[in-house]
Coordinates of C-alpha atoms in Angstrom, one line a residue:
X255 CA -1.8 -24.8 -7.6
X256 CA -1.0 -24.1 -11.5
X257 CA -3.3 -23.2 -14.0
X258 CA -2.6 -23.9 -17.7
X259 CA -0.5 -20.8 -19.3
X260 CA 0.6 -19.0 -15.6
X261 CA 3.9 -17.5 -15.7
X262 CA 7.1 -19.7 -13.9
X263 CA 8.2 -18.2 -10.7
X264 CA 11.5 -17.4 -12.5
X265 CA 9.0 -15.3 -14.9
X266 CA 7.2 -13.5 -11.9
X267 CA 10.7 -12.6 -10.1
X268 CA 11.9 -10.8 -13.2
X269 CA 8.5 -9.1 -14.2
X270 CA 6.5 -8.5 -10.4
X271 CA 8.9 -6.3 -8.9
X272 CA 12.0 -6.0 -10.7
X273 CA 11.0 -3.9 -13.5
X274 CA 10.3 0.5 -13.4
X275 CA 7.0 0.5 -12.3
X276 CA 4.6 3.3 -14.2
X277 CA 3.2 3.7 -10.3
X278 CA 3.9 4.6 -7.0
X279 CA 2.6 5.6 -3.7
X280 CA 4.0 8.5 -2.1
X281 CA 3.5 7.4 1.4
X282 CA 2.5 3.7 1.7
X283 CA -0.5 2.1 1.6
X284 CA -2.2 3.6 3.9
X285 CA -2.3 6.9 5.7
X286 CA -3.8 9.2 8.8
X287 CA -2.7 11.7 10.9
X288 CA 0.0 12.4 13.2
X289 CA 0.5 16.3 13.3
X290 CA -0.4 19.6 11.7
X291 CA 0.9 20.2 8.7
X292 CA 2.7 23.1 7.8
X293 CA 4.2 25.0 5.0
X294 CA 7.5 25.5 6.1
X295 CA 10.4 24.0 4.1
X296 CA 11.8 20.7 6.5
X297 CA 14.2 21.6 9.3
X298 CA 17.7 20.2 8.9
X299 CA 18.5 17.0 9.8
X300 CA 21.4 15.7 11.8
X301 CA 24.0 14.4 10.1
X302 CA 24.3 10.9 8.9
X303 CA 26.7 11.6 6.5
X304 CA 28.8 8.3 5.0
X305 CA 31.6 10.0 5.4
X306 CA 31.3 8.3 9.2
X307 CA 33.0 5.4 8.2
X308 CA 35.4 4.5 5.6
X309 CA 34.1 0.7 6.7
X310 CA 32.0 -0.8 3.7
X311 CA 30.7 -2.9 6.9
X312 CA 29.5 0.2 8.5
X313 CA 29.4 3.2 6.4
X314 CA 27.6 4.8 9.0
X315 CA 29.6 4.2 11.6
X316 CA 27.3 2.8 14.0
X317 CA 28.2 2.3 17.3
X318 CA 27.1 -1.0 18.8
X319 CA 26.4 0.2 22.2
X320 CA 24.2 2.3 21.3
X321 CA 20.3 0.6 21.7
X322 CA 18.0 0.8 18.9
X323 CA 14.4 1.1 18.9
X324 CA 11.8 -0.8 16.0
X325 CA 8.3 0.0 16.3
X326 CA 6.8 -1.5 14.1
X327 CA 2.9 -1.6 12.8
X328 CA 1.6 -5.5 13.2
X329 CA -0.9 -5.7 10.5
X330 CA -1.4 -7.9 7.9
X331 CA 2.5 -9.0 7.8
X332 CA 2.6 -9.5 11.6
X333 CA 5.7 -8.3 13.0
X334 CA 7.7 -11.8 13.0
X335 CA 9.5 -10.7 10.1
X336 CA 11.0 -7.8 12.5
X337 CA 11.9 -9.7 15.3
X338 CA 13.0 -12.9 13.6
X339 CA 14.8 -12.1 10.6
X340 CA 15.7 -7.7 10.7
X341 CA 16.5 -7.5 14.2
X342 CA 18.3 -10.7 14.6
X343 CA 20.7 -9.6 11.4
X344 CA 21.1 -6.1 12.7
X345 CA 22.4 -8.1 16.5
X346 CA 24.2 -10.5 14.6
X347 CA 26.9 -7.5 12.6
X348 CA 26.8 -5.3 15.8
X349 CA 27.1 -8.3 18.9
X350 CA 25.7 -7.0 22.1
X351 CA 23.6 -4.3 21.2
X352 CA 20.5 -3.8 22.6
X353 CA 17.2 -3.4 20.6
X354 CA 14.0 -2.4 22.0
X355 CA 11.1 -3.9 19.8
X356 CA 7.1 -2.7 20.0
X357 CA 4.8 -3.8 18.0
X358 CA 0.9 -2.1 17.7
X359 CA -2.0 -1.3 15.2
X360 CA -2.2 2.0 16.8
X361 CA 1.1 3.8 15.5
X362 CA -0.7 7.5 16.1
X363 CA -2.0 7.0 19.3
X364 CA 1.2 5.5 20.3
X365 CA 3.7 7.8 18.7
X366 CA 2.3 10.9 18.1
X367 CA 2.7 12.1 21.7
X368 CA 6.2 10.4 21.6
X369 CA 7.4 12.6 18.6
X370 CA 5.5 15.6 20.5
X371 CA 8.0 15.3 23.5
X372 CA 10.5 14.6 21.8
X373 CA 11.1 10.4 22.7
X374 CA 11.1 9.2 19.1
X375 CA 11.8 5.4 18.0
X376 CA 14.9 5.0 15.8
X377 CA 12.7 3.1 13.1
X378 CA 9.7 3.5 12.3
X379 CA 7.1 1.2 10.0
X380 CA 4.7 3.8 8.9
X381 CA 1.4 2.2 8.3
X382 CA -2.6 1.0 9.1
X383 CA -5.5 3.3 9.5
X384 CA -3.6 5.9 12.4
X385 CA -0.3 5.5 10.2
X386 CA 1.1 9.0 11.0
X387 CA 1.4 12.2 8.4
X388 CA 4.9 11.9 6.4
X389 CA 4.5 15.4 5.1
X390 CA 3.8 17.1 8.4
X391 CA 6.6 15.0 10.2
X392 CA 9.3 16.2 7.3
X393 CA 7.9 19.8 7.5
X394 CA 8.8 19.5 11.5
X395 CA 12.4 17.8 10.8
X396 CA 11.7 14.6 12.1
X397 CA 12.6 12.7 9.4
X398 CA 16.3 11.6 8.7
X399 CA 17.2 12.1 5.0
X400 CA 17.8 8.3 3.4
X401 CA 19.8 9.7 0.9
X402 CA 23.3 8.1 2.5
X403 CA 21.3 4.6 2.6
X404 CA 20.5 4.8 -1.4
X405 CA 24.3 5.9 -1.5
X406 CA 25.5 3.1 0.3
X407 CA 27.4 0.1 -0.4
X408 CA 25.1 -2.9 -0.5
X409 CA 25.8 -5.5 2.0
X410 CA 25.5 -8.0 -0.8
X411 CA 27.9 -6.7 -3.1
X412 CA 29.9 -3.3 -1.6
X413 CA 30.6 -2.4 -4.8
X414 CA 26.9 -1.7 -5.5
X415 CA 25.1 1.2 -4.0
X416 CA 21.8 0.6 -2.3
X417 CA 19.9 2.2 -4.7
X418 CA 20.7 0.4 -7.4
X419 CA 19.8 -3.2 -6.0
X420 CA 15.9 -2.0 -5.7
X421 CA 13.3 -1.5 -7.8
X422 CA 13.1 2.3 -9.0
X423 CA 9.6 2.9 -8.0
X424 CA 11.6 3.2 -4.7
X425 CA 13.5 5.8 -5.7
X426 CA 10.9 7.9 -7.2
X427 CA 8.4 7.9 -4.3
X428 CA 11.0 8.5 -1.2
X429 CA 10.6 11.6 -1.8
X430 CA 8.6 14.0 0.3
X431 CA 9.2 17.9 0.2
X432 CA 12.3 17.6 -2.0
X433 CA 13.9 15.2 0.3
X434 CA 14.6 11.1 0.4
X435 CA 12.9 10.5 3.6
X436 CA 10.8 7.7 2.9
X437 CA 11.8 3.9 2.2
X438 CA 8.6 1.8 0.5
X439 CA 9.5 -1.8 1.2
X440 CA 6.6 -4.1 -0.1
X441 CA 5.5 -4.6 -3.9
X442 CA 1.9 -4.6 -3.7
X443 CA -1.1 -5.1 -6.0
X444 CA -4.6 -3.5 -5.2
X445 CA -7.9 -4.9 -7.4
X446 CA -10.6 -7.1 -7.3
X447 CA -9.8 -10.7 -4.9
X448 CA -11.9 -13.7 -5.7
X449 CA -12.1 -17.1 -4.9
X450 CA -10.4 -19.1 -8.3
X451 CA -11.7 -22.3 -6.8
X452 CA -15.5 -21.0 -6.2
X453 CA -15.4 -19.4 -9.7
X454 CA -14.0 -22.7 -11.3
X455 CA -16.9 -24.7 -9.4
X456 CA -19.8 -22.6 -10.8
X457 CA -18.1 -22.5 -14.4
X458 CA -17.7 -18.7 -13.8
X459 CA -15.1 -16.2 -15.2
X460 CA -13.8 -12.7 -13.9
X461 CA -15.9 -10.2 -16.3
X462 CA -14.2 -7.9 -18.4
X463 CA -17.3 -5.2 -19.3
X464 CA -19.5 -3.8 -16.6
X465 CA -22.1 -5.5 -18.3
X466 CA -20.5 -9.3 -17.2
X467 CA -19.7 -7.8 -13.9
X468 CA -23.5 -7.0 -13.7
X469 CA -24.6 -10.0 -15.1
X470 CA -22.6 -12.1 -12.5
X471 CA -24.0 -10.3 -9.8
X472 CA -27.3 -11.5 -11.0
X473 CA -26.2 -14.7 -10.9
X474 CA -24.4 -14.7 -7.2
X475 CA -27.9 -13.2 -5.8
X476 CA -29.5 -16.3 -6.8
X477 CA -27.5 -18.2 -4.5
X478 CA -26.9 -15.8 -1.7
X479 CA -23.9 -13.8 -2.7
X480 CA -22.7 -10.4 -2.3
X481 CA -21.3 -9.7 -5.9
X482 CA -18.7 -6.5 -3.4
X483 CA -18.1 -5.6 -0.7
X484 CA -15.8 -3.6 1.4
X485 CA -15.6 -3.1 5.3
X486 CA -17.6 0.0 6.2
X487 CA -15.5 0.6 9.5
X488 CA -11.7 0.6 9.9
X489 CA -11.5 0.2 5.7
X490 CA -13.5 2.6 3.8
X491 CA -10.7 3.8 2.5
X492 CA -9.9 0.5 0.5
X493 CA -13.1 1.8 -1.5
X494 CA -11.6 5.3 -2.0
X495 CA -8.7 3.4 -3.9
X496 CA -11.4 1.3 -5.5
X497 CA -12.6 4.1 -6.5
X498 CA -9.5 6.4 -7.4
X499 CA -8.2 3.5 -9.9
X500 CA -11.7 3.3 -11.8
X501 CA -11.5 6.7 -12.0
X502 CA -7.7 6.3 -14.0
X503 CA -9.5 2.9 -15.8
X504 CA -11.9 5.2 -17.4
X505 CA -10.0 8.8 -17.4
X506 CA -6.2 7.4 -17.4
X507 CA -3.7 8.1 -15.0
X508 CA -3.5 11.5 -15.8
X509 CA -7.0 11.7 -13.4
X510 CA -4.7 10.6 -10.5
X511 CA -2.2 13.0 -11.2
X512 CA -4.2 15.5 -11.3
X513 CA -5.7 14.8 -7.9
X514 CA -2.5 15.0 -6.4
X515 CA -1.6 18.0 -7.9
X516 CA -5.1 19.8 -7.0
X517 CA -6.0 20.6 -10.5
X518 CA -8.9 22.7 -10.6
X519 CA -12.1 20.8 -11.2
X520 CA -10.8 16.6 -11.3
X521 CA -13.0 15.3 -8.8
X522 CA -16.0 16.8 -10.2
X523 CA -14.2 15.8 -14.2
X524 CA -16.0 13.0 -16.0
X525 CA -13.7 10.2 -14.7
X526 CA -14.0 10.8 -11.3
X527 CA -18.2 11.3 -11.8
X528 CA -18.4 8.2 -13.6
X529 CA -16.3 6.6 -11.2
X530 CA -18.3 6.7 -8.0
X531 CA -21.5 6.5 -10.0
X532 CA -21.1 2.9 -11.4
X533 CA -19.7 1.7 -7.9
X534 CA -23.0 3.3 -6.0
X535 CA -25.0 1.8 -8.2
X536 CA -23.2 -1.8 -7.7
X537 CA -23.8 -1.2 -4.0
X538 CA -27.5 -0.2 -4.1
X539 CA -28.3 -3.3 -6.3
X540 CA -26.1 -5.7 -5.3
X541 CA -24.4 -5.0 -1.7
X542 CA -25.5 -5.4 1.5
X543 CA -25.6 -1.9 3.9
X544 CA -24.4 -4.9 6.8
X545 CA -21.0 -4.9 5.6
X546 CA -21.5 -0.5 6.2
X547 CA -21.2 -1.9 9.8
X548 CA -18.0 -4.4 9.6
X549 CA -14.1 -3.9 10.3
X550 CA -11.7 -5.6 7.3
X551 CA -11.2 -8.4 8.9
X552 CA -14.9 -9.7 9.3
X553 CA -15.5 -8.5 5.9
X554 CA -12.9 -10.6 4.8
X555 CA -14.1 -13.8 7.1
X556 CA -17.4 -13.4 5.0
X557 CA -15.4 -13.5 1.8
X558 CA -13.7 -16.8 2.8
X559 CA -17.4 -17.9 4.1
X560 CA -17.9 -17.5 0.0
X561 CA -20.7 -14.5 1.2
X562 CA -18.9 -12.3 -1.1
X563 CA -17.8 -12.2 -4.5
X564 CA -15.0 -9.6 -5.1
X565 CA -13.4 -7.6 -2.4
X566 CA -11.1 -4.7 -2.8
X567 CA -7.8 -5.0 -1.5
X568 CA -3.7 -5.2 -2.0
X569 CA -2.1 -8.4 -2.1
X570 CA -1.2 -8.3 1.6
X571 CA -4.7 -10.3 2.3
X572 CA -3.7 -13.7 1.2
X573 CA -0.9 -13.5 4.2
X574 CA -3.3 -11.1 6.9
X575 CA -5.9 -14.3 6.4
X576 CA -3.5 -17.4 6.0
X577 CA -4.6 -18.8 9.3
X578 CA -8.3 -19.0 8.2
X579 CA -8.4 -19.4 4.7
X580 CA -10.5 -23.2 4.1
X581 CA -9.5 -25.7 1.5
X582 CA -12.0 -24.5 -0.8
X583 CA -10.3 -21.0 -0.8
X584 CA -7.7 -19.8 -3.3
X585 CA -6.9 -15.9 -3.5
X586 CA -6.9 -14.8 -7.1
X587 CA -6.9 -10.7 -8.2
X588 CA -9.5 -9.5 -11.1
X589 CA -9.0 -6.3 -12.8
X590 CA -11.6 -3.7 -13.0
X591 CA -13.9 -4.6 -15.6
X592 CA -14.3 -2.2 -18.7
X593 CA -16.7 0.9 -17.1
X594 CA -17.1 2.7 -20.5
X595 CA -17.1 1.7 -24.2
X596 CA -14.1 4.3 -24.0
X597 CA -12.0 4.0 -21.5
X598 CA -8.6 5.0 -21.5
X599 CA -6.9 1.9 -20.1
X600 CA -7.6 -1.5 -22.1
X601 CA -8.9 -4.4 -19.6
X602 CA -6.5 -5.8 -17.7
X603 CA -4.9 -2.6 -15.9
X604 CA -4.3 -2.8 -13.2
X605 CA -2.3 -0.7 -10.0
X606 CA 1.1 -2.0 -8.7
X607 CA 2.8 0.4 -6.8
X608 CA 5.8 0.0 -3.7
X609 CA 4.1 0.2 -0.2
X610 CA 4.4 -0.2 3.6
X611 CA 6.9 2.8 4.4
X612 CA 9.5 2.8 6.9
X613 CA 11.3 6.2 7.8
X614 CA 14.1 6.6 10.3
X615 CA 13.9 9.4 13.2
X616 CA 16.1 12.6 12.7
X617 CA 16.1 13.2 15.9
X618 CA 16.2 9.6 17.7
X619 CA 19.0 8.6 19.3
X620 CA 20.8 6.4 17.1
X621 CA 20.1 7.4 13.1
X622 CA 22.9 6.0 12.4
X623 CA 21.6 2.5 13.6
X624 CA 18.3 3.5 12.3
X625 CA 19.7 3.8 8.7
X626 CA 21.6 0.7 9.1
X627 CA 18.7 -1.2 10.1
X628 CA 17.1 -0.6 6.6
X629 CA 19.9 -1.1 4.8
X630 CA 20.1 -4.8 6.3
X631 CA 16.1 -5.0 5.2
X632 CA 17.5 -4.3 1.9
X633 CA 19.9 -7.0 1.5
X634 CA 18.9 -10.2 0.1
X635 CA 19.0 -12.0 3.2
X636 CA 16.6 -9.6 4.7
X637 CA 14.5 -9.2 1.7
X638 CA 14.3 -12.9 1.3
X639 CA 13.4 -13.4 4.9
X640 CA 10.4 -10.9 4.7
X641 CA 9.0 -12.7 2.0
X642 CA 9.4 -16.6 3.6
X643 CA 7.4 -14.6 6.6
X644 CA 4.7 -12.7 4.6
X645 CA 4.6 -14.3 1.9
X646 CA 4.8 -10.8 0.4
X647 CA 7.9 -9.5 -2.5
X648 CA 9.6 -6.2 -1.6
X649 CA 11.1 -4.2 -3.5
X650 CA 15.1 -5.6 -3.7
X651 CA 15.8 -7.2 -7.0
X652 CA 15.9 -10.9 -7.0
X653 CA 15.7 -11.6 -3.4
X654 CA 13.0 -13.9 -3.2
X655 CA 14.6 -16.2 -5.8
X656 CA 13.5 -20.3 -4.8
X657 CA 11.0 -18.7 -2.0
X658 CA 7.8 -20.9 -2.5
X659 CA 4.6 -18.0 -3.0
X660 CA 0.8 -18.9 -2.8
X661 CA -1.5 -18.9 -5.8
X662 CA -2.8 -15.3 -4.7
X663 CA 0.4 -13.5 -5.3
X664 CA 0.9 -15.9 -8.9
X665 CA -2.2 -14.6 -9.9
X666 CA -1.5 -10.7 -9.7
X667 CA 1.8 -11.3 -11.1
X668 CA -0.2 -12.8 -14.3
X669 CA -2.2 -9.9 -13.5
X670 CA 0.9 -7.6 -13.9
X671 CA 2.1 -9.3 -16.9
X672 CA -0.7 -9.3 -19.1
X673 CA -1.2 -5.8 -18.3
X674 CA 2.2 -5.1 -19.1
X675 CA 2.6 -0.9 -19.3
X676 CA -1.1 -0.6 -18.5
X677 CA -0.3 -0.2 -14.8
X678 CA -2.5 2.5 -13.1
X679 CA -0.6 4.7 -10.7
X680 CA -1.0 4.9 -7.1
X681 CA -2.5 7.8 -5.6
X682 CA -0.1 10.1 -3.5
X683 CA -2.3 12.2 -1.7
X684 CA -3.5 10.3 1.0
X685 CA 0.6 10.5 2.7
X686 CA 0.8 14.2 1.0
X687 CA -2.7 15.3 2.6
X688 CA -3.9 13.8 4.9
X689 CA -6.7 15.5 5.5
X690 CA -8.2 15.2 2.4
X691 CA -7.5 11.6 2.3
X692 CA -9.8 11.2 5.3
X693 CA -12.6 13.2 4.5
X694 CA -12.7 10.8 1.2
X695 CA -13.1 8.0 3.2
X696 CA -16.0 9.6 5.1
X697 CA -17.3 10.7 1.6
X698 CA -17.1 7.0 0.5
X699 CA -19.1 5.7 3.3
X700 CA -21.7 8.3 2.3
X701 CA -22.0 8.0 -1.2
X702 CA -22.1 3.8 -1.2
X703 CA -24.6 4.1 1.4
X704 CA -26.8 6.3 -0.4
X705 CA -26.5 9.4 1.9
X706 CA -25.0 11.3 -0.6
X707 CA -25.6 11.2 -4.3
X708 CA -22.1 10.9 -6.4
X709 CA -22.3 14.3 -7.7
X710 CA -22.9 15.4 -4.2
X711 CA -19.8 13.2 -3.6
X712 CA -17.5 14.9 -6.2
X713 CA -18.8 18.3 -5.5
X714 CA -17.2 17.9 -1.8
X715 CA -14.6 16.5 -2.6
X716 CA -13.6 19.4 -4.9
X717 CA -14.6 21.8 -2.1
X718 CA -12.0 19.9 0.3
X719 CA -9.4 20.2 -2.2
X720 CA -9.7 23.4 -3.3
X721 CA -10.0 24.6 0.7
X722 CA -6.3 22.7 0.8
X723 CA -5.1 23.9 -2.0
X724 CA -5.8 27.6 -0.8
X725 CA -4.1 26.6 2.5
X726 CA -1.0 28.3 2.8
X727 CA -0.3 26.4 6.1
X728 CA 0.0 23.1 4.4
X729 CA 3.3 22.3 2.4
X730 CA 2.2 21.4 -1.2
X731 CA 3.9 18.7 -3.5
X732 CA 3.7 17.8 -7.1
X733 CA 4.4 15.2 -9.5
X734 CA 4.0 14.4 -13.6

């Protein structure tokens, strides 16, 4: 569907993805635990060095009977995109190898006891709620440095490095304890997703004050609706972001900075107060302590079911919900109204970032395939066949050129391009610290149900950060 004034798809390939992004996610969208971390520097890798294989074919010099292993984490992309596009390119340069393909939800339950012993996957698609801990896997040496992928010839053009056929929000978030060990494949957009067709029906726009936003949840009570709300169980933390990129709305991105740096005192600084404050208060008057009960994906049935208004989320839901989403259902993405008369960030910001990490095994059997394996995701053909799967752009320039994409992902790259360099950065310290990314998600659950008062909220929050900061066990990162 087009709406008078939306941007051509030729417009959204050169401006969604393709552009240096003022963002970036460390680690991914989303994070949890795998091991301890520690402070220690990372343990050598072995070897991948280019050097391999004069063969622009196989600069790694991969040897075909060696099997591979994908694991990959089946979430809202599925894992077709593996099996049917990655895999099959990867069998179709090296003919008769063997690859070994899992897919689960439950990447730490599954792998953790595999990296523990020592029987560790070749690749690895890092994500969902038990997505393992990047910075305690590089601290152990498990991760293979990518640095010889970036340096590779593209399979496109072998006169092109790898690195410079992506976006370079790539680049500047693969980084985990000085190292390249982590490749961000997805574009994604997290904010407010509404129903366009609902809102056109009742005559209503997406508010721009927290006054409208109010207002509008006055007017969705009247007829039954939740103006938010956000699954309670298995997805609290897409509430913490919620919250996180109000807090950069109102404080600017230097708020999220300085929560992953640990500055003394930013959870319990204005920003972050104010933050959590207007979103409890949206919940105690307008929400439903139900949803408190819910998983993502039967919040997100309710959503389609028009029971709620706005939801926070990336823009991996239109495709995680294509099978159920009705006729009278079109994704669009809203940005977080105005909280203050003061707020840093204009209307319209909004946070794009890179996402859903993939990392190869230092220690596997075959890093060299391993490595190889992502540089086929990064050609075009690869690219391109991600997105005709998921409906989702990653992160290689001009590789979804003529793919046909839903209204959803349209809409936030309208979103992008109004914002233009009012994009809010992505918060890095829920792959940097794992721990303290959890307890926020507790802390969230607390403070929207009314357990907790948000200074109560802040206040913890700043004791948890401050007890990591002091940590001298857990490996610290910055950024500016």
């Amino acid at each position: 569907m087009t709406h008078p004034g939306e941007i051509t798809r030729r417009q959204l390939l050169r401006r969604i993805g393709f552009t240096a992004f003022v963002a970036g996610p460390g680690a991914g969208l989303l994070s949890a635990c795998a091991t301890a971390g520690t402070g220690a520097a990372p343990a050598p890798a072995p070897s991948t060095s280019l050097a391999a294989s004069a063969d622009p074919k196989n600069p790694f010099g991969v040897d075909a009977k060696k099997p591979l292993e994908v694991v990959i984490f089946s979430g809202g992309y599925t894992d077709a995109y593996a099996k049917e596009v990655h895999e099959e390119l990867y069998k179709k340069a090296y003919a008769g190898v063997t690859i070994k393909h899992n897919a689960t939800q439950q990447i730490g339950t599954q792998l953790r006891p595999r990296f523990v012993a020592g029987d560790v996957p070749d690749v690895l698609n890092n994500s969902g709620p038990e997505s393992m801990d990047l910075t305690a896997l590089a601290a152990e040496g498990h991760l293979a440095d990518l640095t010889p992928l970036f340096d590779a010839p593209s399979i496109d053009d072998p006169a092109v490095r790898v690195r410079d056929t992506l976006t370079p929000a790539v680049l500047e978030n693969a980084r985990v304890n000085g190292m390249n060990l982590v490749l961000n494949y997805t574009v994604s957009h997290r904010a407010l997703w509404y129903n366009a067709k609902l809102f056109a029906s009742k005559g209503w726009t997406a508010p721009k004050t927290w006054a409208e936003f109010t207002a509008l949840g006055d007017e969705a009570k009247k007829e039954g609706i939740v103006l938010f709300a956000y699954p309670g169980q298995k997805g609290p933390y897409y509430q913490l972001w919620n919250i996180l990129y109000t807090a950069a709305k109102i404080g600017g991105n230097q708020a999220i900075i300085d929560i992953d740096n640990l500055v003394d005192g930013v959870w319990t600084a204005d920003p972050m107060r104010q933050a959590v404050t207007a979103w409890a208060e949206i919940q105690a008057k307008y929400g439903d302590k139900a949803y408190f009960g819910l998983d993502h994906t039967q919040t997100q049935v309710k959503q389609l079911q028009n029971q709620v208004l706005f939801y926070p989320v990336g823009s991996w839901i239109e495709n995680e919900m294509a099978k159920d989403i009705p006729d009278d259902f079109e994704y669009a993405i809203a940005p977080i109204p105005d909280v203050t008369a003061n707020d840093a960030m204009p209307y319209g910001a909004i946070q794009v970032g890179v996402g859903e990490n993939f990392v190869v095994a230092a220690k596997g059997k075959n890093p060299q395939g391993g490595l190889e394996y992502l540089r086929i995701m990064l050609s075009k053909e690869g690219a391109r066949g991600f997105t005709e799967k998921t409906k989702n752009l990653t992160v290689v320039n001009g590789a979804a050129e003529g793919v046909e994409l839903p209204a959803g992902l349209v809409s936030a790259a309208k979103a992008q391009d109004s914002a233009g360099q009012n994009i809010i950065t992505e918060a890095r310290f829920e792959g940097w610290y794992k721990e303290l990314f959890d307890y926020g998600t507790e802390q969230t659950n607390r403070v929207m149900a009314g357990r907790i008062t948000p200074e109560q909220f802040c206040t913890a929050m700043q004791k948890k950060a401050d007890d990591i900061k002091q940590d001298e066990s857990i490996a610290k990162q910055s950024r500016s």
